[in-house]
Each structure stands twice: as C-alpha cells, then as structure tokens.
PDB file of C-alpha atoms in Angstrom:
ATOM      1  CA  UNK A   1     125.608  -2.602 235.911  1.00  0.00           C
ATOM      2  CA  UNK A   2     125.140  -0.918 239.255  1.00  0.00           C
ATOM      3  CA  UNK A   3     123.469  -1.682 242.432  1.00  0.00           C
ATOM      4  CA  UNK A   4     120.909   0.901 244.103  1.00  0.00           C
ATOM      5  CA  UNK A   5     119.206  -0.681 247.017  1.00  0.00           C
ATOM      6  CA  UNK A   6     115.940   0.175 248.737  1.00  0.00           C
ATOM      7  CA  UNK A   7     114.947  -1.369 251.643  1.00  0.00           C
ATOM      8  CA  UNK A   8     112.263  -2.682 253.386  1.00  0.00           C
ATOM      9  CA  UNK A   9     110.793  -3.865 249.852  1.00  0.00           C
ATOM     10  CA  UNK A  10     107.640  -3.169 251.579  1.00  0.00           C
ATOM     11  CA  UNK A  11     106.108  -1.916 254.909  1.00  0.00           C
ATOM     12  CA  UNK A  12     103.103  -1.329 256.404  1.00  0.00           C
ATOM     13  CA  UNK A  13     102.538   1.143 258.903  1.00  0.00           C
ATOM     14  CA  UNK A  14      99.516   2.451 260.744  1.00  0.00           C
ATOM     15  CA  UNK A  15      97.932   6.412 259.994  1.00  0.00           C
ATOM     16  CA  UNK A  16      99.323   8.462 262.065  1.00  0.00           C
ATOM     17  CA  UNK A  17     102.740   6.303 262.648  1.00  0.00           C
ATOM     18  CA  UNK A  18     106.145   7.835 261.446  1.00  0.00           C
ATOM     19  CA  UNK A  19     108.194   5.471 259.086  1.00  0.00           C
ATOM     20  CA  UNK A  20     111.489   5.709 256.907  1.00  0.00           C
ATOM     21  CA  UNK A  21     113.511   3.818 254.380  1.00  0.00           C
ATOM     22  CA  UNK A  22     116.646   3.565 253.078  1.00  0.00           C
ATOM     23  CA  UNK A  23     118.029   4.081 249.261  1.00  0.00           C
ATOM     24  CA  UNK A  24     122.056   2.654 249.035  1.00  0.00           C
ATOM     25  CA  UNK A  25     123.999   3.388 245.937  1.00  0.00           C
ATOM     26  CA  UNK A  26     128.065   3.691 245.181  1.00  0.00           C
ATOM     27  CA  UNK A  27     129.565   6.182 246.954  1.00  0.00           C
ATOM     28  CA  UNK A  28     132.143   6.903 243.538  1.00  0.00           C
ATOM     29  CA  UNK A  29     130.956   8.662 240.739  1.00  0.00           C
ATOM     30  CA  UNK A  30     127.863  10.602 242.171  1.00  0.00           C
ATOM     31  CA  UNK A  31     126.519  13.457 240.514  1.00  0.00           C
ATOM     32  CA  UNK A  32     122.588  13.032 241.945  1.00  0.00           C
ATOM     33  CA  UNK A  33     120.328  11.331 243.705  1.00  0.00           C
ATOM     34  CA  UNK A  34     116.583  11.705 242.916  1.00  0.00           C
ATOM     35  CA  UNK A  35     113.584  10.418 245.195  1.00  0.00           C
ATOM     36  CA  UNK A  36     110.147  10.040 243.094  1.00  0.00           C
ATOM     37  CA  UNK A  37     106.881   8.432 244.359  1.00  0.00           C
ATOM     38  CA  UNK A  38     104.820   6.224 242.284  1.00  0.00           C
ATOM     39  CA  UNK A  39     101.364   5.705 243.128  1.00  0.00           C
ATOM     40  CA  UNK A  40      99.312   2.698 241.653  1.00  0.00           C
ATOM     41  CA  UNK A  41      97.739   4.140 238.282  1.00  0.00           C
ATOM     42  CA  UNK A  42      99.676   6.997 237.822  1.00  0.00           C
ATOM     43  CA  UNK A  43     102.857   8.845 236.728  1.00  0.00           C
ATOM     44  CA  UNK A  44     106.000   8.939 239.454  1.00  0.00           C
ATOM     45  CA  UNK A  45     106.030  11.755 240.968  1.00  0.00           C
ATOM     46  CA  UNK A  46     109.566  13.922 241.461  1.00  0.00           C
ATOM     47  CA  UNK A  47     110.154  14.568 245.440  1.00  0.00           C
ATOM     48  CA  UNK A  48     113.421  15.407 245.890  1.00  0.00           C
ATOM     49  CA  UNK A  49     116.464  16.038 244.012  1.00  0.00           C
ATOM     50  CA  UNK A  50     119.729  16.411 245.838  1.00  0.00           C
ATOM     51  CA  UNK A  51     123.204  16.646 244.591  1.00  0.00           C
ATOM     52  CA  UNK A  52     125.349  17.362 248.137  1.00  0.00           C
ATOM     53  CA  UNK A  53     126.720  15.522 250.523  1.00  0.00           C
ATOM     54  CA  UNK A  54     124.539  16.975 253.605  1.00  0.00           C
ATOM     55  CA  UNK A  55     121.957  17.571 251.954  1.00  0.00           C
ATOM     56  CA  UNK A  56     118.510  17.897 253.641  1.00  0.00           C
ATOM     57  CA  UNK A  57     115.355  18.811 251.986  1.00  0.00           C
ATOM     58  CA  UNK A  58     112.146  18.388 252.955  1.00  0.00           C
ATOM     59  CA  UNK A  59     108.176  19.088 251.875  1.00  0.00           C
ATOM     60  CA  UNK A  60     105.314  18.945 253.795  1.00  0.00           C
ATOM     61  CA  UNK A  61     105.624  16.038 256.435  1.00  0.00           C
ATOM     62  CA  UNK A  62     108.425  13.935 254.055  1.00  0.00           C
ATOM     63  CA  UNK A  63     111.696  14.801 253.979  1.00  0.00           C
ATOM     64  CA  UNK A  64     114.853  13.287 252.972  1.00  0.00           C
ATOM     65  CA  UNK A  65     119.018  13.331 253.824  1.00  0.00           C
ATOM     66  CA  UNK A  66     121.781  12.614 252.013  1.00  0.00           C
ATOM     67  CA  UNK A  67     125.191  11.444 252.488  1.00  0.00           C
ATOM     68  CA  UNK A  68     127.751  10.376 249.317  1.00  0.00           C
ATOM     69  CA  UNK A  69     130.337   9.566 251.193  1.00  0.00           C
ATOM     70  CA  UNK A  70     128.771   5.937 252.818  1.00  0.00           C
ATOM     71  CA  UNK A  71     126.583   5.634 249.679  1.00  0.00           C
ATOM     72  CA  UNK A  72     122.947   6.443 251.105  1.00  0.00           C
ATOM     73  CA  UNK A  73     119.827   8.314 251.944  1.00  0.00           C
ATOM     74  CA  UNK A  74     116.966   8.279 253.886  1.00  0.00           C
ATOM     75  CA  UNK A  75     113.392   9.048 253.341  1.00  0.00           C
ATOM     76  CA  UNK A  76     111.147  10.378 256.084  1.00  0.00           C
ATOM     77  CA  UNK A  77     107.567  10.654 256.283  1.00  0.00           C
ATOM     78  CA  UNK A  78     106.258  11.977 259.681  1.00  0.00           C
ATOM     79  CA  UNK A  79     102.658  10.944 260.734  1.00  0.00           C
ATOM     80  CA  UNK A  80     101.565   8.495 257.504  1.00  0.00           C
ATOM     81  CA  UNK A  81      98.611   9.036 256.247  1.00  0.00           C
ATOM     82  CA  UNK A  82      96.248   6.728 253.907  1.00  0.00           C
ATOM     83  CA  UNK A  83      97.239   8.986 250.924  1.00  0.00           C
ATOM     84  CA  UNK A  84     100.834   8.617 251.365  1.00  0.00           C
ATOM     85  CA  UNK A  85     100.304   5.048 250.081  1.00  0.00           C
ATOM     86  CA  UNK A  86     102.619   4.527 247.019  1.00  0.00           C
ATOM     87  CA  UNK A  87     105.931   3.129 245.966  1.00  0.00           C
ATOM     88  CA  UNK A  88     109.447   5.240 246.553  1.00  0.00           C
ATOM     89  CA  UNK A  89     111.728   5.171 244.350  1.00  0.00           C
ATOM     90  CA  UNK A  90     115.407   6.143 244.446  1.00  0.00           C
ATOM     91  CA  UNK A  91     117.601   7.116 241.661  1.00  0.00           C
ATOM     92  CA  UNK A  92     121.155   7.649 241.510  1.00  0.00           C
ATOM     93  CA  UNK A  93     123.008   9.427 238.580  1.00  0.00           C
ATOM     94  CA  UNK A  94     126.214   9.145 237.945  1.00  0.00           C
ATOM     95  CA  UNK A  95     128.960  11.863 236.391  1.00  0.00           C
ATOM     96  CA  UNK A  96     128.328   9.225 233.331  1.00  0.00           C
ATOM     97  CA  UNK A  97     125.017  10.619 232.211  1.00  0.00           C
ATOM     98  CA  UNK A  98     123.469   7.090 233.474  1.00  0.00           C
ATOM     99  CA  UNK A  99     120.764   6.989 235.807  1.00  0.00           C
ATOM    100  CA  UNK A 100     120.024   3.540 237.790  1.00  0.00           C
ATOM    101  CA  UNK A 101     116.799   3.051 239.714  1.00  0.00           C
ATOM    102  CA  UNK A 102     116.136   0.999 242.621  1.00  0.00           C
ATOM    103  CA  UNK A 103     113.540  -1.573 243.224  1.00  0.00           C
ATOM    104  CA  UNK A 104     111.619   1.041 245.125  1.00  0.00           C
ATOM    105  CA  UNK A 105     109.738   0.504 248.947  1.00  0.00           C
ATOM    106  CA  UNK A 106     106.301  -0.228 248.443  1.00  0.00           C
ATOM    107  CA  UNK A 107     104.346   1.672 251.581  1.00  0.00           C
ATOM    108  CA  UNK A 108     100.842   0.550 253.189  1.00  0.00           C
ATOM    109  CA  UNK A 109      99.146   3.425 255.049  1.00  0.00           C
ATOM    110  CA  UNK A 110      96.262   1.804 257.287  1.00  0.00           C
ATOM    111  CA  UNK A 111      93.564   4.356 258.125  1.00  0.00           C
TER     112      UNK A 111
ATOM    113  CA  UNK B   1      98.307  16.542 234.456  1.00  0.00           C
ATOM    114  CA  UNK B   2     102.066  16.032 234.149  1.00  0.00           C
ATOM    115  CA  UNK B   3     102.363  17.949 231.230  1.00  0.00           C
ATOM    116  CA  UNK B   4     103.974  14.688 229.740  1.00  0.00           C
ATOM    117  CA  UNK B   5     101.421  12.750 227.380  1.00  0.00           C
ATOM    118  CA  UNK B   6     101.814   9.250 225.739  1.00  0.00           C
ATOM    119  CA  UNK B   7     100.177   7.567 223.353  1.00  0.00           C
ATOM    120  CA  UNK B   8      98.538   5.178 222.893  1.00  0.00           C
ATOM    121  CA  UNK B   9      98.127   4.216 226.596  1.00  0.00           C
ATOM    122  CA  UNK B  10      97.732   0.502 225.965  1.00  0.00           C
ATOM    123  CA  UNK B  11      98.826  -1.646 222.632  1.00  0.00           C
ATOM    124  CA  UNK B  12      98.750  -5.293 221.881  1.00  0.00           C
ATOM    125  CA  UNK B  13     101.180  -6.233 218.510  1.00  0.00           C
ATOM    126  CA  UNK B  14     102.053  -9.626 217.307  1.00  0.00           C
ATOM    127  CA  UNK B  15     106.169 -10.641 217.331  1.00  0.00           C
ATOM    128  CA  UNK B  16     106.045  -9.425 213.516  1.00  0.00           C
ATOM    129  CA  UNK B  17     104.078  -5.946 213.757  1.00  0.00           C
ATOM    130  CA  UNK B  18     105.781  -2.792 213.679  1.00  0.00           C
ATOM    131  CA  UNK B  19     104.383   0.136 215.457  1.00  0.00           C
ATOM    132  CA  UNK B  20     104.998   3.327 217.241  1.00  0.00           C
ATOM    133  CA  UNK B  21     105.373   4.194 220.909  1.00  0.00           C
ATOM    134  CA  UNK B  22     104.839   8.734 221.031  1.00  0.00           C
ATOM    135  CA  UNK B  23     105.741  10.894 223.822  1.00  0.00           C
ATOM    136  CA  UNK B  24     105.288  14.720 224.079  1.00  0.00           C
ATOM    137  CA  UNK B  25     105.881  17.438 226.456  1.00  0.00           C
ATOM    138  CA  UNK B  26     104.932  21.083 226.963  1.00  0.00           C
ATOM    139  CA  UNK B  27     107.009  21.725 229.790  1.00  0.00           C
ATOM    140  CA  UNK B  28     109.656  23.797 227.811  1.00  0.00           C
ATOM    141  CA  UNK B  29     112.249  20.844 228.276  1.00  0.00           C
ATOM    142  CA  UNK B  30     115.340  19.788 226.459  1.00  0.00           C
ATOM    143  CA  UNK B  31     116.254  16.078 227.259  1.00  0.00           C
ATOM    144  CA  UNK B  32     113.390  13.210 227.169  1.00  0.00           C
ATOM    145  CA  UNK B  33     114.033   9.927 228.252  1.00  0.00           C
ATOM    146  CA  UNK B  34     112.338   5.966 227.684  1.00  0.00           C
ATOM    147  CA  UNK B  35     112.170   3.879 230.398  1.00  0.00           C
ATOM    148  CA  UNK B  36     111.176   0.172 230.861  1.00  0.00           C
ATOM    149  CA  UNK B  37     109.626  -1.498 233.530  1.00  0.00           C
ATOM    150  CA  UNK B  38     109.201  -5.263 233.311  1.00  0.00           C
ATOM    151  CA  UNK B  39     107.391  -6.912 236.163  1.00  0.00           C
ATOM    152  CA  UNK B  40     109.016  -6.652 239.489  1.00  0.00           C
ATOM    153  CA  UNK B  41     112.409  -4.969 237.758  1.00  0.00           C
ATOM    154  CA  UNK B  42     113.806  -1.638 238.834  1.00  0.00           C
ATOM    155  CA  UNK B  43     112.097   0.910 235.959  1.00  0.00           C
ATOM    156  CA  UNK B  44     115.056   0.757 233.431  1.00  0.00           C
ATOM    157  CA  UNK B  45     116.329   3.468 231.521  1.00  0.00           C
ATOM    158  CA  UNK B  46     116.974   2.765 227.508  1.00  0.00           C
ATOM    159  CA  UNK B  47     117.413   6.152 225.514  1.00  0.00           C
ATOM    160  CA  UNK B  48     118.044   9.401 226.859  1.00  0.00           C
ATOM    161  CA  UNK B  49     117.977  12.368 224.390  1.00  0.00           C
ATOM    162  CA  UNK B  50     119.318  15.694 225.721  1.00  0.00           C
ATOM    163  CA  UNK B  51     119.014  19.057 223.430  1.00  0.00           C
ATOM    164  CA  UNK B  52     117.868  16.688 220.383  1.00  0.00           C
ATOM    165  CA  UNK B  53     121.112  14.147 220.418  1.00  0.00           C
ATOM    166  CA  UNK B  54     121.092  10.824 221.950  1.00  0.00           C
ATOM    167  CA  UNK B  55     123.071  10.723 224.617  1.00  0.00           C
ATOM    168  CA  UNK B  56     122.694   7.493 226.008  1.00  0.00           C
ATOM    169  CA  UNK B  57     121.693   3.859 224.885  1.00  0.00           C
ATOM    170  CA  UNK B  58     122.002   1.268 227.777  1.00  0.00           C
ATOM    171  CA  UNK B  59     123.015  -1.682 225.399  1.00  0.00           C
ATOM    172  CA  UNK B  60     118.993  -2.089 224.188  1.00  0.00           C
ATOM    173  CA  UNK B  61     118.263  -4.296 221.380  1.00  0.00           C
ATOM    174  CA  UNK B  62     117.720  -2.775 218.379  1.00  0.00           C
ATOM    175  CA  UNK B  63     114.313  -3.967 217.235  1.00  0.00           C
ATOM    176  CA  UNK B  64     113.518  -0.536 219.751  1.00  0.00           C
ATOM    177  CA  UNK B  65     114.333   2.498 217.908  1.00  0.00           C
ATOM    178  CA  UNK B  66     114.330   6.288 219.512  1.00  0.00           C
ATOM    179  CA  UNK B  67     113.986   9.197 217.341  1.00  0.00           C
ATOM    180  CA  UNK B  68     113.689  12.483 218.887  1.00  0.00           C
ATOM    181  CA  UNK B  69     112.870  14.923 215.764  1.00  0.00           C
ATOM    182  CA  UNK B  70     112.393  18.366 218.067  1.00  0.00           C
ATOM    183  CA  UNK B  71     112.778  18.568 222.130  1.00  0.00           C
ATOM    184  CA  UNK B  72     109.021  18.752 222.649  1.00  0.00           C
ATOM    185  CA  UNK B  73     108.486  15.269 220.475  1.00  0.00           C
ATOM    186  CA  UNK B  74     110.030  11.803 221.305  1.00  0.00           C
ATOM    187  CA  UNK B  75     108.963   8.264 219.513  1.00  0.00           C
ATOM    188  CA  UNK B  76     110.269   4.870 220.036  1.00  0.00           C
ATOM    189  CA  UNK B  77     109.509   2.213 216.968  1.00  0.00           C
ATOM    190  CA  UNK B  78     109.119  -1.381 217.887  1.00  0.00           C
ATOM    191  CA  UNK B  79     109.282  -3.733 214.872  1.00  0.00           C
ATOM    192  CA  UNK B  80     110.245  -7.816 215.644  1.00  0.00           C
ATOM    193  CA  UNK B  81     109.575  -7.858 219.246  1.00  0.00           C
ATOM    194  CA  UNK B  82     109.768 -10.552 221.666  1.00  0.00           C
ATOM    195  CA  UNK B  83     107.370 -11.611 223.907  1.00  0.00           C
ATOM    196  CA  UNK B  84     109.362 -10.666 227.184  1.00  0.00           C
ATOM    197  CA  UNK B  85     109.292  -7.284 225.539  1.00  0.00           C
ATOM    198  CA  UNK B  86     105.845  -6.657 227.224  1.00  0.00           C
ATOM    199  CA  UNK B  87     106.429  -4.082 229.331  1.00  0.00           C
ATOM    200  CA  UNK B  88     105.345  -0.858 230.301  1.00  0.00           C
ATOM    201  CA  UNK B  89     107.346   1.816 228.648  1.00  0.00           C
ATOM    202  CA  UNK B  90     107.478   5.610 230.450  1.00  0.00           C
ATOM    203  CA  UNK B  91     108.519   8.347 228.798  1.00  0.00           C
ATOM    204  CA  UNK B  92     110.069  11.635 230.894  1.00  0.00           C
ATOM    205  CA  UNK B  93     111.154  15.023 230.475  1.00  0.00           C
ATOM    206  CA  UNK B  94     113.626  17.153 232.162  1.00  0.00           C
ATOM    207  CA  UNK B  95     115.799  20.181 232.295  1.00  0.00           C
ATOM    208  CA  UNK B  96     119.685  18.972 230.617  1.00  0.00           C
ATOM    209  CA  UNK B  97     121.322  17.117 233.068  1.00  0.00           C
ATOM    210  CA  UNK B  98     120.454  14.901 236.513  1.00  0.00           C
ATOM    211  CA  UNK B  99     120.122  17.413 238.642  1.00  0.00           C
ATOM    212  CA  UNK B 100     116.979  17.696 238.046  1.00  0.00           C
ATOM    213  CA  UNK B 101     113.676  16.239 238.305  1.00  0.00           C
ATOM    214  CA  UNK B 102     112.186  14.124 235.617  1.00  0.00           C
ATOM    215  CA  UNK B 103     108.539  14.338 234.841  1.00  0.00           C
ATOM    216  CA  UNK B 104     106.780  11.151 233.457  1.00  0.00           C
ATOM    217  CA  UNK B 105     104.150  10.603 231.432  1.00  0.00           C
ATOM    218  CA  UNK B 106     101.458   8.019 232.394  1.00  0.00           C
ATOM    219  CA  UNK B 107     103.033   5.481 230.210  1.00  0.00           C
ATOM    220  CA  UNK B 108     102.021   2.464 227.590  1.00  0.00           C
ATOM    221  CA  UNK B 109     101.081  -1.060 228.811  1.00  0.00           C
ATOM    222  CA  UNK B 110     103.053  -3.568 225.555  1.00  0.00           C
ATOM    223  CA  UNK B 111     101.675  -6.462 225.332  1.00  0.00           C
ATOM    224  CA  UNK B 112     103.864  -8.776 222.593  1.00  0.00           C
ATOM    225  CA  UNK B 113     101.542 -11.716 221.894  1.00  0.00           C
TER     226      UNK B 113
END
C-alpha cells in the first residue's frame, strides 16, 4: 500500500483570503498526479491533471504545481470565496496502472 | 450533469441479499472504474476496466463482482456482504490511461444491515 498525504486535513479561511495545501506522494514510480474537488452532495470534480515534473497549470483563481522529484504538489486558490467550499483531493498514479487517493483537505470559505 | 449516471442512488440489502450496483457513461470513454469510500477513508479504488478488460483488482473480496459487458456499461454484483461493506461506491470514466481526468458519477449510499 502507498502513502499520499494531504495536509491541513481541514482549514478554514475567510472570503477573500488566499490559502494552499499540500498533496505528498512517492517520488518513484510516477506516471500522474490528478487534483479533483468534491463538494458535499455531489460528484468530484477533475481540476487538474499533470504528468511533469514542473508542471504548472492553473484555472480561474486555483492553480496548482508539481514537482516528482521531492514527491509533492501544491494547490492554490487566490481570493476564497464561499463557493470554493469543498474537499481536495489528490491522486497519484503510478506506471503500475494503480491509482491511490489521499485523505483529501476539507476547505471552509467564510463569507 | 457528469455524463456518468448510477443507479440506484441509495440501497439497503440484508448480509444474505444479492443485488446489483449499475454505472453508465455517454462520454465516449474506454476505461470505467469502482471506487469505495468508507467513512473517513481515502476513496479507494477496487476494479478498473480499460477497453472492456479488467485491468486492475486491488485485492477486493470477492462477494463484489465487476463485469464490464461494453465500455459505455459497468455493474458491480454484491451477494454475502458484510456489514462494514456499507459504503458509498463511485463509479468513473476516463480516457485509457492516468493521464487523464476521471469523471464520477454521483454514486450509491450501501447500507448492509
């Protein structure tokens, strides 16, 4: 089994306030790493799919980076609002075909 | 809309029922996946069926059985579960491979009583 980490496990942030979080996974074996947000009562949502190290992609005000070689990336969102309430979750797949999910960051927009 | 559909959206079986978990997309995919996510657990990934062959079975018990009869279809069939079975189960789609994004349906709430 294989770790992916996400951390804080939760925050809470005022609108308007920039925030970020962290997913760690193995830097051996990488193929992917996927960022999806899951809001409460719906689907997760793809965000972000990135497969170099370097990598930088970004939509709207979130964004995210990516480096393989130290095993993490980060996810931005710039100016929070209430909407961007949701869980992130990161997901690394491996050149096995296997994906592993983190625990995912639960964020708290307050309007 | 997702363009991912499940069905039924909630179901309630005893430990000796045998029923039917069905996924579908319209999204033009070829590899559909089950998931698992048990309270506070990362979501978990069980089958993973790419151009209509399993590709992947993370070591799950077999009283949960995939079958994936076209790329548009997938169905996992629960008989002799357990209560810590209760779940909710997600079904995605995707393009072959992980480098790209999955698309979920809205998933089915288990409960094994």
């Amino acid at each position: 089994i294989l770790n992916v980490e996400q951390s804080p496990q939760s925050l809470h942030v005022q609108e308007g306030d920039s925030t970020n979080f962290t997913c760690s996974f193995p830097s051996s074996n990488f193929y992917a790493l996927h960022w999806y947000r899951w809001e409460t009562a719906k689907s997760p949502e793809a965000l972000f799919v990135m497969t170099l190290n370097g990598d930088e992609k970004k939509k709207g005000r979130i964004s995210a980076t990516l480096n393989t070689k130290e095993g993490y990336s980060y996810l931005y969102i710039k100016g929070s609002q209430p909407e961007d309430s949701a869980t992130y979750l990161c997901a690394f797949y491996s050149n096995f075909n296997k994906f592993y999910f983190g625990s995912g960051t639960k964020l708290n927009v307050k309007p | 809309e997702t363009g991912v559909t499940q069905t039924p959206r909630h179901l309630v079986m005893g430990m000796t029922n045998k029923k039917s978990l069905k996924c579908e997309q319209h999204l033009g995919h070829n590899a559909m996946y089950w998931y698992k996510q048990s309270a506070k657990k990362p979501l978990e990934l069980m089958f993973v069926y790419s151009l209509e062959e399993r590709v992947e079975n993370n070591s799950v018990p077999s009283r949960f059985s995939p079958e994936c009869p076209n790329s548009s279809h997938l169905f996992l069939h629960l008989h002799t579960l357990q209560p810590e079975d209760s779940a909710l189960y997600l079904c995605a789609s995707s393009l072959a491979g992980g480098a790209y994004e999955q698309y979920f349906g809205p998933g089915t709430r288990l409960t094994v009583t």
